[in-house]
Amino acid sequence: MSRPRRAVPEYRDGMTRTEPSAPARVAAPGEGITAQELQLAARNHGMPAEALRYDLTPVGLHYLLIHYDIPDLDRSTWRLRVGGAVRRPVELTLDDLRRRPRVTTTVTLECAGNGRARLEPRPISQPWLVDAVGTAAWTGTPLAPLLAEAGIPPGAVEVAFTGADHGIERGVEQDYARALPLAEALGPDVLLAYEMNGMPLPPQHGWPLRLVVPGWYGMAQVKWLTAVTVLDAPFTGFQNAVAYRLKRAADEPGTPVTRIMPRALMIPPGYPDFMSRTRFVAAGEHLVHGRAWSGWAPVSRVEVSADGGATWADAVLGPPVDRHAWRGWRWVWPAAEPGEYELLARATDEAGNTQPIDAPWNRQGMANNMVQRVPVVVTR
Ligand SMILES: Nc1nc2c(c(=O)[nH]1)N[C@H]1C(S)=C(S)[C@@H](COP(=O)(O)O)O[C@H]1N2
Ligand SMILES: [Mo]
């Protein structure tokens, strides 16, 4: 094994400078899922599609993505340090944070790599199908007032968020850290969250504190938060500069992954075959329903196809669960004739973003929102 290169700390808060690293691998044509991908998939589970029935995803059914290990943190020694280019750096305990104004927001989170395993060739990483999503009620205190109290100087451009988890990624040793543009970090709905669905954050979702940035893909929702660092130059950490970029060639810089593209998912109708998960329903009318979301604008339309995408029908939209959460949709499938079908659903948002039938390929398998396909056999 080659020795990992050490990243040189550039800021005191555990953030790291990015050094050149090996490009992520893309699977050879026809190459099956590797044991390494399986190892990641077993640690980082998706949300079972039938859990789309709940407005709020029960905590244990919410998807999980953990790059390294769940860190071992102690309430008595844990602190949140707000520092960097601020006038008045401050350290807060969990009790300090809990005494601040308390807000609950329901937010749909989705991993930027959702759908990656369906790309060809397949980028080798966490091999998500389409299940890397969940919706929770996050309770915490808004970030913007805390930053205002710390005093943001005129030259500030970004805010970096550092987690307590530590690991090596493509040769670069680091604490998980992600930055946001200053204007996004100051957004009124950005939360420092300490509760999920009315309970203290569980270890896997970031106890004692995580960032919640409604509308952004999962990588921005930094867990096990220890530092909020105001920067007067763009952040150069791995998770912004190298990872989470839309690009085709390994050597191009690419563009950053930001907000969640629209997606509709259905609760697959009928019952499944254990191995293939092909669905079976008896001929006759069936309710096809699910959820749809977008991080850019409210979902305005969901369409369903029962003939593999040749023709589409409008689903009826339910009320959004909250401003930044998914909304339900439903459609009645006549399913009169026995046979083999493929059900598709696609969402469109008020900004005009929609879902492609075939996803444009990118090297890291990011922000791929191609339509879900559900094979269904209609029996007599
Ligand atoms: N500190 C830290 N924060 C993190 C991660 C991580 O590995 N470490 N993973 C990110 C990614 S890629 C995603 S998709 C979300 C997943 O959040 P969840 O596990 O609570 O669903 O957390 C984000 N925050
Ligand atoms: Mo993610």
Short mmCIF file of C-alpha atoms and ligand atoms in Angstrom, two decimals:
data_model
loop_
_atom_site.label_atom_id
_atom_site.label_comp_id
_atom_site.label_asym_id
_atom_site.label_seq_id
_atom_site.Cartn_x
_atom_site.Cartn_y
_atom_site.Cartn_z
CA MET A 1 0.00 0.00 0.00
CA SER A 2 1.31 3.43 -0.85
CA ARG A 3 1.70 5.86 2.02
CA PRO A 4 -0.99 8.52 2.18
CA ARG A 5 0.22 12.02 1.54
CA ARG A 6 -0.34 14.28 4.52
CA ALA A 7 -2.39 17.33 3.81
CA VAL A 8 -0.86 20.52 5.17
CA PRO A 9 -3.20 22.39 7.51
CA GLU A 10 -3.87 25.83 6.15
CA TYR A 11 -6.32 27.05 8.75
CA ARG A 12 -6.27 26.35 12.45
CA ASP A 13 -9.70 24.75 12.45
CA GLY A 14 -8.58 21.42 11.08
CA MET A 15 -9.22 22.30 7.46
CA THR A 16 -6.73 21.05 5.02
CA ARG A 17 -5.07 22.11 1.84
CA THR A 18 -5.78 19.91 -1.12
CA GLU A 19 -2.84 18.17 -2.69
CA PRO A 20 -2.91 16.47 -6.07
CA SER A 21 -4.51 13.08 -5.64
CA ALA A 22 -5.32 10.02 -7.71
CA PRO A 23 -8.47 10.42 -9.80
CA ALA A 24 -11.47 8.36 -8.74
CA ARG A 25 -11.84 5.17 -10.78
CA VAL A 26 -14.53 4.50 -13.35
CA ALA A 27 -15.64 0.86 -13.76
CA ALA A 28 -14.57 -1.06 -16.85
CA PRO A 29 -17.41 -1.81 -19.31
CA GLY A 30 -19.56 -4.57 -17.80
CA GLU A 31 -17.59 -4.62 -14.50
CA GLY A 32 -19.84 -5.68 -11.62
CA ILE A 33 -20.11 -3.96 -8.24
CA THR A 34 -16.85 -4.50 -6.34
CA ALA A 35 -16.44 -5.70 -2.75
CA GLN A 36 -15.27 -2.18 -1.89
CA GLU A 37 -18.47 -0.67 -3.23
CA LEU A 38 -20.48 -3.30 -1.34
CA GLN A 39 -18.61 -2.38 1.85
CA LEU A 40 -19.68 1.24 1.39
CA ALA A 41 -23.24 0.27 0.44
CA ALA A 42 -23.64 -1.84 3.59
CA ARG A 43 -22.52 1.04 5.83
CA ASN A 44 -24.45 3.72 3.98
CA HIS A 45 -27.98 2.50 3.44
CA GLY A 46 -30.72 4.06 1.36
CA MET A 47 -34.34 4.70 2.28
CA PRO A 48 -36.63 1.80 1.31
CA ALA A 49 -38.97 3.12 -1.40
CA GLU A 50 -42.08 2.14 0.59
CA ALA A 51 -40.98 4.66 3.26
CA LEU A 52 -42.05 7.39 0.80
CA ARG A 53 -45.43 6.89 2.50
CA TYR A 54 -44.31 8.89 5.55
CA ASP A 55 -44.25 12.70 5.52
CA LEU A 56 -41.29 12.50 7.91
CA THR A 57 -38.93 9.61 7.34
CA PRO A 58 -38.57 7.55 10.54
CA VAL A 59 -34.98 8.14 11.67
CA GLY A 60 -33.79 4.57 11.09
CA LEU A 61 -35.16 4.59 7.52
CA HIS A 62 -33.54 7.91 6.51
CA TYR A 63 -30.61 7.36 4.13
CA LEU A 64 -27.09 7.60 5.52
CA LEU A 65 -23.80 8.73 4.04
CA ILE A 66 -20.68 8.69 6.17
CA HIS A 67 -17.34 9.15 4.39
CA TYR A 68 -15.14 7.91 7.27
CA ASP A 69 -16.18 6.71 10.78
CA ILE A 70 -18.85 8.05 13.11
CA PRO A 71 -16.66 10.07 15.50
CA ASP A 72 -16.66 9.41 19.24
CA LEU A 73 -17.67 12.73 20.81
CA ASP A 74 -18.18 13.72 24.44
CA ARG A 75 -20.82 16.23 25.44
CA SER A 76 -18.67 17.73 28.20
CA THR A 77 -15.71 18.52 25.96
CA TRP A 78 -17.43 19.15 22.62
CA ARG A 79 -17.45 22.79 21.49
CA LEU A 80 -18.50 24.68 18.38
CA ARG A 81 -15.82 27.21 17.46
CA VAL A 82 -16.96 30.15 15.35
CA GLY A 83 -13.84 31.80 14.05
CA GLY A 84 -11.63 32.63 11.11
CA ALA A 85 -12.01 36.12 9.65
CA VAL A 86 -14.49 37.33 12.28
CA ARG A 87 -14.20 40.23 14.71
CA ARG A 88 -15.22 38.24 17.80
CA PRO A 89 -14.46 34.50 17.65
CA VAL A 90 -16.64 32.50 20.03
CA GLU A 91 -16.83 28.98 21.46
CA LEU A 92 -20.20 27.49 22.32
CA THR A 93 -21.27 24.41 24.27
CA LEU A 94 -24.31 22.40 23.28
CA ASP A 95 -26.21 24.05 26.14
CA ASP A 96 -25.21 27.50 24.82
CA LEU A 97 -26.64 26.55 21.44
CA ARG A 98 -29.82 25.11 22.95
CA ARG A 99 -30.43 28.39 24.82
CA ARG A 100 -30.44 30.33 21.54
CA PRO A 101 -33.63 30.85 19.45
CA ARG A 102 -35.09 27.49 18.50
CA VAL A 103 -36.52 26.73 15.04
CA THR A 104 -37.82 23.54 13.40
CA THR A 105 -37.71 23.12 9.60
CA THR A 106 -38.71 20.05 7.63
CA VAL A 107 -36.15 19.41 4.92
CA THR A 108 -35.68 16.74 2.27
CA LEU A 109 -32.03 15.67 2.00
CA GLU A 110 -30.62 13.80 -0.96
CA CYS A 111 -27.07 12.63 -1.64
CA ALA A 112 -25.49 14.18 -4.74
CA GLY A 113 -24.41 10.68 -5.76
CA ASN A 114 -27.98 9.34 -5.84
CA GLY A 115 -28.48 7.33 -9.05
CA ARG A 116 -24.73 6.85 -9.58
CA ALA A 117 -24.82 3.04 -9.87
CA ARG A 118 -27.03 3.27 -12.97
CA LEU A 119 -24.48 5.33 -14.92
CA GLU A 120 -22.40 3.68 -17.63
CA PRO A 121 -19.53 3.52 -17.18
CA ARG A 122 -20.11 3.46 -13.42
CA PRO A 123 -18.07 5.88 -11.28
CA ILE A 124 -16.62 3.79 -8.42
CA SER A 125 -17.91 5.23 -5.16
CA GLN A 126 -20.92 4.72 -2.93
CA PRO A 127 -23.11 2.82 -5.45
CA TRP A 128 -26.51 4.42 -4.96
CA LEU A 129 -29.49 3.30 -7.00
CA VAL A 130 -32.19 5.94 -6.30
CA ASP A 131 -32.76 5.58 -2.58
CA ALA A 132 -30.38 8.18 -1.10
CA VAL A 133 -33.13 10.45 0.19
CA GLY A 134 -35.07 11.22 3.35
CA THR A 135 -37.10 13.97 4.98
CA ALA A 136 -36.75 15.00 8.60
CA ALA A 137 -37.86 17.77 10.93
CA TRP A 138 -34.62 19.41 11.98
CA THR A 139 -34.59 21.53 15.13
CA GLY A 140 -31.80 23.92 15.97
CA THR A 141 -30.76 27.52 15.95
CA PRO A 142 -30.36 29.72 12.86
CA LEU A 143 -26.74 30.26 11.78
CA ALA A 144 -27.03 33.82 10.41
CA PRO A 145 -27.53 35.62 13.76
CA LEU A 146 -24.58 33.75 15.25
CA LEU A 147 -22.36 34.86 12.36
CA ALA A 148 -23.64 38.42 12.71
CA GLU A 149 -22.73 38.41 16.43
CA ALA A 150 -19.26 37.13 15.57
CA GLY A 151 -18.91 40.06 13.15
CA ILE A 152 -18.35 39.45 9.46
CA PRO A 153 -15.74 41.74 7.90
CA PRO A 154 -16.30 43.27 4.42
CA GLY A 155 -13.75 40.95 2.75
CA ALA A 156 -15.44 37.67 3.78
CA VAL A 157 -16.41 35.43 0.83
CA GLU A 158 -17.15 31.94 2.14
CA VAL A 159 -17.86 30.05 5.34
CA ALA A 160 -16.28 26.64 5.94
CA PHE A 161 -17.88 23.97 8.11
CA THR A 162 -15.68 21.29 9.66
CA GLY A 163 -16.77 17.96 11.08
CA ALA A 164 -15.04 15.91 13.77
CA ASP A 165 -14.68 12.90 11.49
CA HIS A 166 -11.28 12.21 10.03
CA GLY A 167 -10.03 10.07 7.17
CA ILE A 168 -8.15 9.79 3.93
CA GLU A 169 -9.72 10.31 0.56
CA ARG A 170 -7.80 9.62 -2.61
CA GLY A 171 -4.53 10.18 -0.78
CA VAL A 172 -5.56 13.32 1.09
CA GLU A 173 -5.88 13.09 4.88
CA GLN A 174 -8.56 15.42 6.18
CA ASP A 175 -11.34 16.30 8.56
CA TYR A 176 -14.57 16.30 6.55
CA ALA A 177 -15.09 19.97 5.67
CA ARG A 178 -17.24 21.86 3.19
CA ALA A 179 -17.61 25.57 2.49
CA LEU A 180 -20.60 27.59 1.31
CA PRO A 181 -20.60 30.98 -0.41
CA LEU A 182 -21.17 33.65 2.28
CA ALA A 183 -24.63 34.60 0.92
CA GLU A 184 -25.77 30.96 1.14
CA ALA A 185 -24.40 30.55 4.68
CA LEU A 186 -26.35 33.66 5.70
CA GLY A 187 -29.59 32.27 4.23
CA PRO A 188 -32.51 32.62 6.68
CA ASP A 189 -33.24 28.87 6.70
CA VAL A 190 -29.71 27.58 7.37
CA LEU A 191 -29.75 25.81 10.74
CA LEU A 192 -27.31 24.47 13.29
CA ALA A 193 -29.44 21.43 14.12
CA TYR A 194 -29.33 19.40 17.34
CA GLU A 195 -32.59 17.45 16.97
CA MET A 196 -34.05 15.22 14.25
CA ASN A 197 -37.77 14.38 14.28
CA GLY A 198 -38.03 15.68 17.84
CA MET A 199 -35.18 13.63 19.32
CA PRO A 200 -31.52 14.47 19.92
CA LEU A 201 -29.53 13.83 16.73
CA PRO A 202 -28.56 10.16 16.60
CA PRO A 203 -24.81 9.42 16.23
CA GLN A 204 -25.12 8.51 12.54
CA HIS A 205 -26.81 11.79 11.65
CA GLY A 206 -24.25 14.07 13.30
CA TRP A 207 -24.66 14.20 17.09
CA PRO A 208 -24.34 16.64 18.77
CA LEU A 209 -24.69 19.22 15.96
CA ARG A 210 -25.01 19.32 12.20
CA LEU A 211 -25.51 21.93 9.54
CA VAL A 212 -28.78 21.92 7.57
CA VAL A 213 -28.80 23.91 4.32
CA PRO A 214 -32.26 23.46 2.75
CA GLY A 215 -32.19 22.78 -0.98
CA TRP A 216 -28.53 21.76 -1.21
CA TYR A 217 -27.35 18.24 -1.88
CA GLY A 218 -26.23 16.20 1.12
CA MET A 219 -22.51 17.01 1.03
CA ALA A 220 -23.29 20.53 2.32
CA GLN A 221 -25.11 19.20 5.41
CA VAL A 222 -21.97 18.81 7.54
CA LYS A 223 -22.40 16.44 10.48
CA TRP A 224 -20.49 16.31 13.82
CA LEU A 225 -19.84 20.01 13.39
CA THR A 226 -16.92 21.44 15.37
CA ALA A 227 -15.96 24.63 13.52
CA VAL A 228 -17.58 27.38 11.49
CA THR A 229 -14.82 29.41 9.86
CA VAL A 230 -15.36 32.64 7.97
CA LEU A 231 -12.92 32.88 5.04
CA ASP A 232 -11.62 35.89 3.12
CA ALA A 233 -10.52 33.66 0.22
CA PRO A 234 -12.26 30.71 -1.47
CA PHE A 235 -11.96 27.43 0.44
CA THR A 236 -9.47 25.00 -1.08
CA GLY A 237 -10.44 21.89 0.91
CA PHE A 238 -10.85 18.53 -0.83
CA GLN A 239 -14.64 18.29 -0.56
CA ASN A 240 -15.06 21.55 -2.49
CA ALA A 241 -12.01 21.72 -4.75
CA VAL A 242 -11.72 18.06 -5.79
CA ALA A 243 -14.89 16.19 -4.84
CA TYR A 244 -18.48 17.20 -5.65
CA ARG A 245 -17.68 18.63 -9.06
CA LEU A 246 -19.45 18.08 -12.36
CA LYS A 247 -16.84 17.11 -14.92
CA ARG A 248 -16.17 14.54 -17.60
CA ALA A 249 -12.37 14.34 -17.78
CA ALA A 250 -10.23 13.59 -14.69
CA ASP A 251 -8.01 16.62 -15.27
CA GLU A 252 -10.64 19.31 -15.79
CA PRO A 253 -11.60 21.49 -12.79
CA GLY A 254 -15.35 21.05 -13.36
CA THR A 255 -18.15 23.06 -11.80
CA PRO A 256 -19.34 22.73 -8.19
CA VAL A 257 -22.36 20.61 -7.26
CA THR A 258 -24.85 22.81 -5.40
CA ARG A 259 -28.64 22.42 -5.20
CA ILE A 260 -30.84 19.34 -5.59
CA MET A 261 -32.18 18.67 -9.09
CA PRO A 262 -35.86 17.69 -9.26
CA ARG A 263 -36.77 14.05 -8.77
CA ALA A 264 -39.97 12.03 -8.36
CA LEU A 265 -39.93 8.58 -6.82
CA MET A 266 -42.85 6.16 -6.58
CA ILE A 267 -43.78 3.60 -4.00
CA PRO A 268 -43.56 0.58 -6.29
CA PRO A 269 -47.09 -0.89 -6.60
CA GLY A 270 -48.04 -4.47 -5.74
CA TYR A 271 -45.57 -6.90 -4.19
CA PRO A 272 -41.98 -7.73 -5.14
CA ASP A 273 -40.06 -10.78 -6.21
CA PHE A 274 -37.40 -11.27 -3.50
CA MET A 275 -34.33 -11.28 -5.77
CA SER A 276 -35.22 -9.16 -8.80
CA ARG A 277 -37.65 -6.89 -6.93
CA THR A 278 -39.85 -6.94 -10.04
CA ARG A 279 -43.37 -6.00 -8.98
CA PHE A 280 -46.55 -8.02 -9.43
CA VAL A 281 -50.11 -6.63 -9.48
CA ALA A 282 -53.43 -8.17 -10.52
CA ALA A 283 -55.13 -6.65 -13.58
CA GLY A 284 -57.32 -3.69 -12.58
CA GLU A 285 -56.89 -0.16 -11.21
CA HIS A 286 -53.88 0.52 -8.98
CA LEU A 287 -52.87 3.63 -7.10
CA VAL A 288 -49.35 4.71 -8.06
CA HIS A 289 -48.05 7.31 -5.64
CA GLY A 290 -44.88 8.78 -4.23
CA ARG A 291 -43.03 12.00 -3.52
CA ALA A 292 -41.27 14.67 -5.55
CA TRP A 293 -38.80 17.40 -4.62
CA SER A 294 -36.38 19.98 -6.01
CA GLY A 295 -33.82 22.22 -4.32
CA TRP A 296 -34.21 24.96 -6.94
CA ALA A 297 -37.93 25.79 -6.84
CA PRO A 298 -41.20 24.18 -5.73
CA VAL A 299 -42.27 21.11 -7.70
CA SER A 300 -44.95 22.14 -10.19
CA ARG A 301 -45.68 18.92 -12.06
CA VAL A 302 -45.29 15.16 -11.81
CA GLU A 303 -45.94 12.93 -14.82
CA VAL A 304 -46.21 9.16 -14.93
CA SER A 305 -45.71 6.78 -17.84
CA ALA A 306 -46.88 3.17 -17.92
CA ASP A 307 -45.35 2.40 -21.30
CA GLY A 308 -41.67 3.02 -20.68
CA GLY A 309 -41.83 6.73 -21.51
CA ALA A 310 -43.80 6.71 -24.79
CA THR A 311 -46.80 8.54 -23.29
CA TRP A 312 -47.17 10.51 -20.04
CA ALA A 313 -50.10 11.38 -17.78
CA ASP A 314 -50.22 14.10 -15.12
CA ALA A 315 -50.27 12.94 -11.51
CA VAL A 316 -52.28 14.87 -8.91
CA LEU A 317 -50.00 16.79 -6.53
CA GLY A 318 -50.59 16.82 -2.79
CA PRO A 319 -49.61 19.72 -0.52
CA PRO A 320 -45.88 20.11 0.16
CA VAL A 321 -44.99 18.80 3.63
CA ASP A 322 -43.05 22.06 4.15
CA ARG A 323 -41.30 24.72 2.03
CA HIS A 324 -38.11 22.71 1.73
CA ALA A 325 -39.65 19.25 1.84
CA TRP A 326 -41.00 16.81 -0.71
CA ARG A 327 -44.65 16.79 -1.79
CA GLY A 328 -46.86 13.79 -2.43
CA TRP A 329 -48.35 12.85 -5.82
CA ARG A 330 -50.79 10.19 -6.96
CA TRP A 331 -52.07 8.66 -10.19
CA VAL A 332 -54.46 5.78 -10.85
CA TRP A 333 -53.07 3.22 -13.25
CA PRO A 334 -55.81 1.39 -15.22
CA ALA A 335 -53.57 -1.73 -15.66
CA ALA A 336 -56.36 -3.46 -17.60
CA GLU A 337 -54.24 -5.82 -19.71
CA PRO A 338 -51.99 -8.51 -18.26
CA GLY A 339 -48.39 -8.18 -19.44
CA GLU A 340 -44.99 -6.66 -18.62
CA TYR A 341 -44.79 -2.93 -18.04
CA GLU A 342 -42.30 -0.31 -17.00
CA LEU A 343 -43.56 2.56 -14.84
CA LEU A 344 -41.72 5.89 -14.94
CA ALA A 345 -42.26 9.09 -12.97
CA ARG A 346 -40.74 12.50 -13.59
CA ALA A 347 -40.89 15.79 -11.74
CA THR A 348 -40.63 19.35 -13.03
CA ASP A 349 -40.12 22.43 -10.84
CA GLU A 350 -41.31 26.03 -11.13
CA ALA A 351 -37.89 27.04 -12.46
CA GLY A 352 -38.41 24.68 -15.42
CA ASN A 353 -35.91 22.03 -14.31
CA THR A 354 -37.02 18.52 -15.11
CA GLN A 355 -35.74 14.94 -15.20
CA PRO A 356 -34.02 13.46 -18.25
CA ILE A 357 -34.80 9.96 -19.53
CA ASP A 358 -31.06 9.34 -19.90
CA ALA A 359 -28.71 11.08 -17.52
CA PRO A 360 -25.79 13.06 -18.91
CA TRP A 361 -22.71 11.19 -17.69
CA ASN A 362 -20.21 12.82 -15.34
CA ARG A 363 -17.09 11.36 -13.77
CA GLN A 364 -18.12 11.45 -10.14
CA GLY A 365 -21.72 10.41 -10.85
CA MET A 366 -23.16 13.59 -9.31
CA ALA A 367 -26.58 15.26 -9.51
CA ASN A 368 -27.86 12.56 -11.86
CA ASN A 369 -31.64 12.81 -11.76
CA MET A 370 -32.67 10.51 -14.60
CA VAL A 371 -36.17 9.08 -14.22
CA GLN A 372 -36.84 6.06 -12.02
CA ARG A 373 -37.93 2.90 -13.90
CA VAL A 374 -40.03 0.30 -12.11
CA PRO A 375 -40.71 -3.00 -13.92
CA VAL A 376 -44.20 -4.34 -13.11
CA VAL A 377 -45.89 -7.55 -14.24
CA VAL A 378 -49.70 -7.34 -14.47
CA THR A 379 -51.21 -10.78 -13.82
CA ARG A 380 -54.73 -12.10 -14.45
N1 LIG B 1 -18.90 15.43 8.85
C1 LIG B 1 -19.52 14.85 7.81
N2 LIG B 1 -20.63 15.41 7.33
C2 LIG B 1 -21.26 14.84 6.28
C3 LIG B 1 -20.77 13.67 5.67
C4 LIG B 1 -19.60 13.10 6.20
O1 LIG B 1 -19.12 12.05 5.75
N3 LIG B 1 -19.00 13.71 7.28
N4 LIG B 1 -21.41 13.17 4.57
C5 LIG B 1 -22.17 14.14 3.79
C6 LIG B 1 -22.94 13.56 2.72
S1 LIG B 1 -22.09 13.17 1.31
C7 LIG B 1 -24.29 13.41 2.79
S2 LIG B 1 -25.17 12.84 1.48
C8 LIG B 1 -25.02 13.76 4.04
C9 LIG B 1 -25.84 12.59 4.52
O2 LIG B 1 -26.58 12.95 5.65
P1 LIG B 1 -27.34 11.84 6.48
O3 LIG B 1 -26.40 10.69 6.67
O4 LIG B 1 -27.77 12.48 7.73
O5 LIG B 1 -28.51 11.41 5.62
O6 LIG B 1 -24.15 14.14 5.08
C10 LIG B 1 -23.08 14.96 4.69
N5 LIG B 1 -22.39 15.44 5.85
MO MO B 2 -23.66 12.58 -0.30
#
